Coordinates of C-alpha atoms in Angstrom, one line a residue:
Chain Y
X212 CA -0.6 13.9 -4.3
X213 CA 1.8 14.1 -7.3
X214 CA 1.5 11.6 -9.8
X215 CA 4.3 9.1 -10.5
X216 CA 5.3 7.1 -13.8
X217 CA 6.8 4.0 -13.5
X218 CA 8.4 1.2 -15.8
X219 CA 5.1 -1.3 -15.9
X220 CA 7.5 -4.2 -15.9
X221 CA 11.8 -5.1 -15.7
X222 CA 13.8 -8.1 -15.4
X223 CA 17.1 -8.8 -13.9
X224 CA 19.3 -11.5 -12.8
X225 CA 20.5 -13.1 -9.3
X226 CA 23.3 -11.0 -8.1
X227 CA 22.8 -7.8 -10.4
X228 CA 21.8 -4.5 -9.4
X229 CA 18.6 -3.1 -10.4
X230 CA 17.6 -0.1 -10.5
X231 CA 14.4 1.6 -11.1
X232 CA 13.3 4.9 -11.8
X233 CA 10.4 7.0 -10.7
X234 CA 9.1 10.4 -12.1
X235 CA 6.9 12.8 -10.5
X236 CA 7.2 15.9 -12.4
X237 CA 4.5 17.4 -10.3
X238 CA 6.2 16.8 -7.0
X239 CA 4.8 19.0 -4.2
X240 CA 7.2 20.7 -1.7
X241 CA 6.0 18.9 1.5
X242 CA 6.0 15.5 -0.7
X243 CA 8.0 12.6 1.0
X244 CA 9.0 9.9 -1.9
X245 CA 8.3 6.4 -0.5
X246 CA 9.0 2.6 -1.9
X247 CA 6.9 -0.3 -1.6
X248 CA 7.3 -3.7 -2.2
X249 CA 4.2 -5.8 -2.8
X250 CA 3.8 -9.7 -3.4
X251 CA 0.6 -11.6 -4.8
X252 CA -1.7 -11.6 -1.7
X253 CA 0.4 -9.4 0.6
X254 CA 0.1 -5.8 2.0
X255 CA 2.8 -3.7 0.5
X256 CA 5.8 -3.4 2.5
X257 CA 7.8 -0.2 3.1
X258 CA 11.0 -0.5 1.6
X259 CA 12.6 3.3 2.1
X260 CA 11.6 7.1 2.3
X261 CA 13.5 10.3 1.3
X262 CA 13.4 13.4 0.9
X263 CA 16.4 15.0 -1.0
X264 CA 20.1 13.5 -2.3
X265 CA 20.7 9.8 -1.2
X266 CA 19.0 7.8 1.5
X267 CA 20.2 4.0 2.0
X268 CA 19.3 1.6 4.5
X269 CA 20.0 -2.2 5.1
X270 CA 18.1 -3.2 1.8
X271 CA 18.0 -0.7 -0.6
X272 CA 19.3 3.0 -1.8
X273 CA 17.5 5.8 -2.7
X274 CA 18.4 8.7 -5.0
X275 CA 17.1 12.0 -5.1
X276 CA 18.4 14.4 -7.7
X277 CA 18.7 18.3 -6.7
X278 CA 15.3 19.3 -8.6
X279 CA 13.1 15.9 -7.1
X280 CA 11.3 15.3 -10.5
X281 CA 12.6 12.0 -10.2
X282 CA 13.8 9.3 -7.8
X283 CA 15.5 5.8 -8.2
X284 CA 15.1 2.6 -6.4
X285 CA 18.4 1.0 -6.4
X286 CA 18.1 -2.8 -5.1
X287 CA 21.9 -4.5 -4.8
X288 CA 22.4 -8.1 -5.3
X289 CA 19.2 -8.9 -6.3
X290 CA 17.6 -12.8 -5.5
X291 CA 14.7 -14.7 -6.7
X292 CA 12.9 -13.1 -3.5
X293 CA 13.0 -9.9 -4.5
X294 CA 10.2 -10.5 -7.5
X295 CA 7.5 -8.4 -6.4
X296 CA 5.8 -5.3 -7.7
X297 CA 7.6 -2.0 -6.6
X298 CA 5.6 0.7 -5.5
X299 CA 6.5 5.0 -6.2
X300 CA 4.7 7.5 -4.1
X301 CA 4.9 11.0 -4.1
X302 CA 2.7 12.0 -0.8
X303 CA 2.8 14.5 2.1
X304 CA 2.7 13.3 5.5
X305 CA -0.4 13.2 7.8
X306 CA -3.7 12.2 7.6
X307 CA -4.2 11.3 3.3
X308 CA -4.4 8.2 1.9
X309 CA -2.0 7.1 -0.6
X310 CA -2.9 6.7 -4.2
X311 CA -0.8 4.0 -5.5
X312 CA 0.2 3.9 -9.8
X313 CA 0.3 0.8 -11.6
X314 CA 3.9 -0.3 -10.1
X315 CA 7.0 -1.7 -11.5
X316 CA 6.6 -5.7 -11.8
X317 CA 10.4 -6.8 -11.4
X318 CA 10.9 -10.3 -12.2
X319 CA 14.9 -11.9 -10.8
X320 CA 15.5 -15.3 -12.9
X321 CA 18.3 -17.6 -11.8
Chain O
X195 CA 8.8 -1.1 11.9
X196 CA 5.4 -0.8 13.6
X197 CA 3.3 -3.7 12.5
X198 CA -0.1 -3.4 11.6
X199 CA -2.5 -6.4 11.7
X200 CA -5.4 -7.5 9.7
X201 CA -7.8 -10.4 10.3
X202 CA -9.1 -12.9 8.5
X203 CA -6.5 -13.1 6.1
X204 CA -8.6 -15.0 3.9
X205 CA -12.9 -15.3 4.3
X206 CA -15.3 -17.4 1.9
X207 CA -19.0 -16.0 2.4
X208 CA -22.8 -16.3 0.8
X209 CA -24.3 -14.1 -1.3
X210 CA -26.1 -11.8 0.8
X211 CA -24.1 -12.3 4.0
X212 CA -22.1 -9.7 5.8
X213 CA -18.4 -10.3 6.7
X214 CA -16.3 -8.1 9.1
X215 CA -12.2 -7.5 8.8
X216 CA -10.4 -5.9 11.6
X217 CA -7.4 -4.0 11.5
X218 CA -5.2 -3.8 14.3
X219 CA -2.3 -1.1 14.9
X220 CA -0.1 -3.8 17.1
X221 CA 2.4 -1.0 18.7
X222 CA 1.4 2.3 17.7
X223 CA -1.6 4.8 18.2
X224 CA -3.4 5.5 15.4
X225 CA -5.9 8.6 14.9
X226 CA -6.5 7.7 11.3
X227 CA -6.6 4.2 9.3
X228 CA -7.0 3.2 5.3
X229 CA -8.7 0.9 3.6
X230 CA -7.8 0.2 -0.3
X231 CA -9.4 -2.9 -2.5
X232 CA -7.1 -4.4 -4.9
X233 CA -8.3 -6.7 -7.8
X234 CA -6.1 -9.0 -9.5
X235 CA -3.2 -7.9 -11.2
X236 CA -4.2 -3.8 -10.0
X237 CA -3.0 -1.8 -8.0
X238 CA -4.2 -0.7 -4.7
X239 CA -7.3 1.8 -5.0
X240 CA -8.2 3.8 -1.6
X241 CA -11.4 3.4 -0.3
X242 CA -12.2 5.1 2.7
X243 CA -10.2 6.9 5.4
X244 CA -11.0 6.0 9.1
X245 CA -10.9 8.4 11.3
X246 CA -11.0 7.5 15.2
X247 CA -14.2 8.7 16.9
X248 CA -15.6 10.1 13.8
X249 CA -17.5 8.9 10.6
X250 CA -15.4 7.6 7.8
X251 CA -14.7 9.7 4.7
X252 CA -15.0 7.6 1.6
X253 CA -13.8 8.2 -1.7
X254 CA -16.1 9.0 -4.7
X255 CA -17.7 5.5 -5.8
X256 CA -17.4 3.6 -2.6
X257 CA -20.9 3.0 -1.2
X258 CA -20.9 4.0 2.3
X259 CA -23.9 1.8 3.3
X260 CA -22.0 -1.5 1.3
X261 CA -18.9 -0.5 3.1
X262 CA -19.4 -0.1 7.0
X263 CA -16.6 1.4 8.7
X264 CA -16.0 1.6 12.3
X265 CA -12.7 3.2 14.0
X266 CA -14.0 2.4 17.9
X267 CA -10.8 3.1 19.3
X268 CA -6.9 4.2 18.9
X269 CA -5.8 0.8 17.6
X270 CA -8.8 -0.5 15.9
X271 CA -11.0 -0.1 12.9
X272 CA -13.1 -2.5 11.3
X273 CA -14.7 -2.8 7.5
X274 CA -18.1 -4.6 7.5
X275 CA -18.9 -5.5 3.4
X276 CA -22.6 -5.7 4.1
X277 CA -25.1 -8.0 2.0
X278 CA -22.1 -9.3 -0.2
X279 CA -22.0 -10.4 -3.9
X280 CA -19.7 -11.7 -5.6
X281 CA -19.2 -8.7 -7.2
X282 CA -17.4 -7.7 -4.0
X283 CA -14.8 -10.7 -4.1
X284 CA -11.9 -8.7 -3.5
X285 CA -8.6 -8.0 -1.4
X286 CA -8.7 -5.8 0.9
X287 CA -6.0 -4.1 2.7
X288 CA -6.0 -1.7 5.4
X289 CA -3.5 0.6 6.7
X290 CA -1.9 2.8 9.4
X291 CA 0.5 5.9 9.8
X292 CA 3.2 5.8 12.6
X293 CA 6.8 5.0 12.7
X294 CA 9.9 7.5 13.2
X295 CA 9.2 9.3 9.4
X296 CA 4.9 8.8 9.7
X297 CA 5.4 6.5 7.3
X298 CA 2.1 4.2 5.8
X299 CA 2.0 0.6 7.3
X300 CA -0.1 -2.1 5.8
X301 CA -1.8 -5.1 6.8
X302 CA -1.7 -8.7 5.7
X303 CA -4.4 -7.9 3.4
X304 CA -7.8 -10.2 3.3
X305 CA -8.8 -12.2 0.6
X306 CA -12.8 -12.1 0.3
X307 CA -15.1 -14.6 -1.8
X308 CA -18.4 -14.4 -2.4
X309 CA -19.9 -17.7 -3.5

């Protein structure tokens, strides 16, 4: 399981993009790179998985550069609902628990 | 997505009591399960991994005999905190693999209390 590095905390505004950035220098090949989304006194949520270059689905993007050292969350049109904490994990398929970092606290104001 | 369910989502107990949360994989088989403890403001911290038909493997520091875990069938395993403290006040959250990528589902979470 490679370890990530996160921002501990960002703010944004209603309506802007945010964007945040994951490292994992240590990045395994057989590693999947996966979002969460977590609010107070939920389960995390899966927010989007990739591999390589750019993944996107109905609520968020995902990049990938060429060497995967890196990834970036990219969250369009953000809204008060999207506060949460914002899980990185670098992890292989299968049958291993995830070991989750500290997380990025993103906090949307009006 | 598949859904994973966990019940209660929120138990008060006595000190020395035992309380039991189950975790339900609602659409999807599921060979292995998670459970992670989170304290306030922290992030999640694996526990143990529940494997279906087998003993649980639990990671370094978790008390095994505190910490029952039973994964009876394909869609079930439950975590039994055993003489609780308050100590163990926690929130628990279990989870599940499945889905079109084998990607990690998680419960509800449970809030415990130990008064």
């Amino acid at each position: 399981l490679a370890k990530t590095t996160q921002p501990i905390s960002m703010d944004s505004y209603e309506g802007q993009e945010v964007n945040i950035t994951c490292s994992h220098n240590n990045i395994a090949t057989n590693d999947y790179i996966t979002w969460y989304q977590q609010f107070p006194s939920q389960g995390p949520r899966f927010i989007i998985q990739g591999y390589k270059t750019k993944v996107t689905n109905e609520v968020a993007s995902l990049f990938i550069p060429a060497d995967r050292k890196s990834s970036t969350l990219s969250l369009p049109r953000v809204s008060l609902s999207d506060t949460a904490v914002y899980y990185c994990l670098a992890a292989g398929g299968g049958a291993d628990g995830l070991t989750f970092g500290k997380g990025t606290h993103l906090i949307i104001q009006p | 997505g598949a859904v994973v369910s966990q019940h209660p989502s929120r138990v008060i107990c006595k000190s020395g009591t035992s309380v039991k949360i189950e975790c339900r994989s609602l659409d999807f088989q599921a060979t292995t399960m998670f459970w992670y403890r989170q304290f306030p403001k922290k992030s999640l911290m694996l526990m143990a991994t529940s494997n279906e038909g087998s003993k649980a493997t639990y990671e370094q520091g978790v008390e095994k005999d505190k910490f029952l875990i039973n994964h009876a069938s394909l869609t079930l395993s439950t975590l039994t905190v055993t003489s609780a403290h308050p100590e163990d006040s926690s929130f628990y959250i279990c989870s599940a693999r499945g889905g079109a990528q084998d990607e990690a589902f998680f419960g509800q979470g449970t809030r415990l209390t130990v008064v």
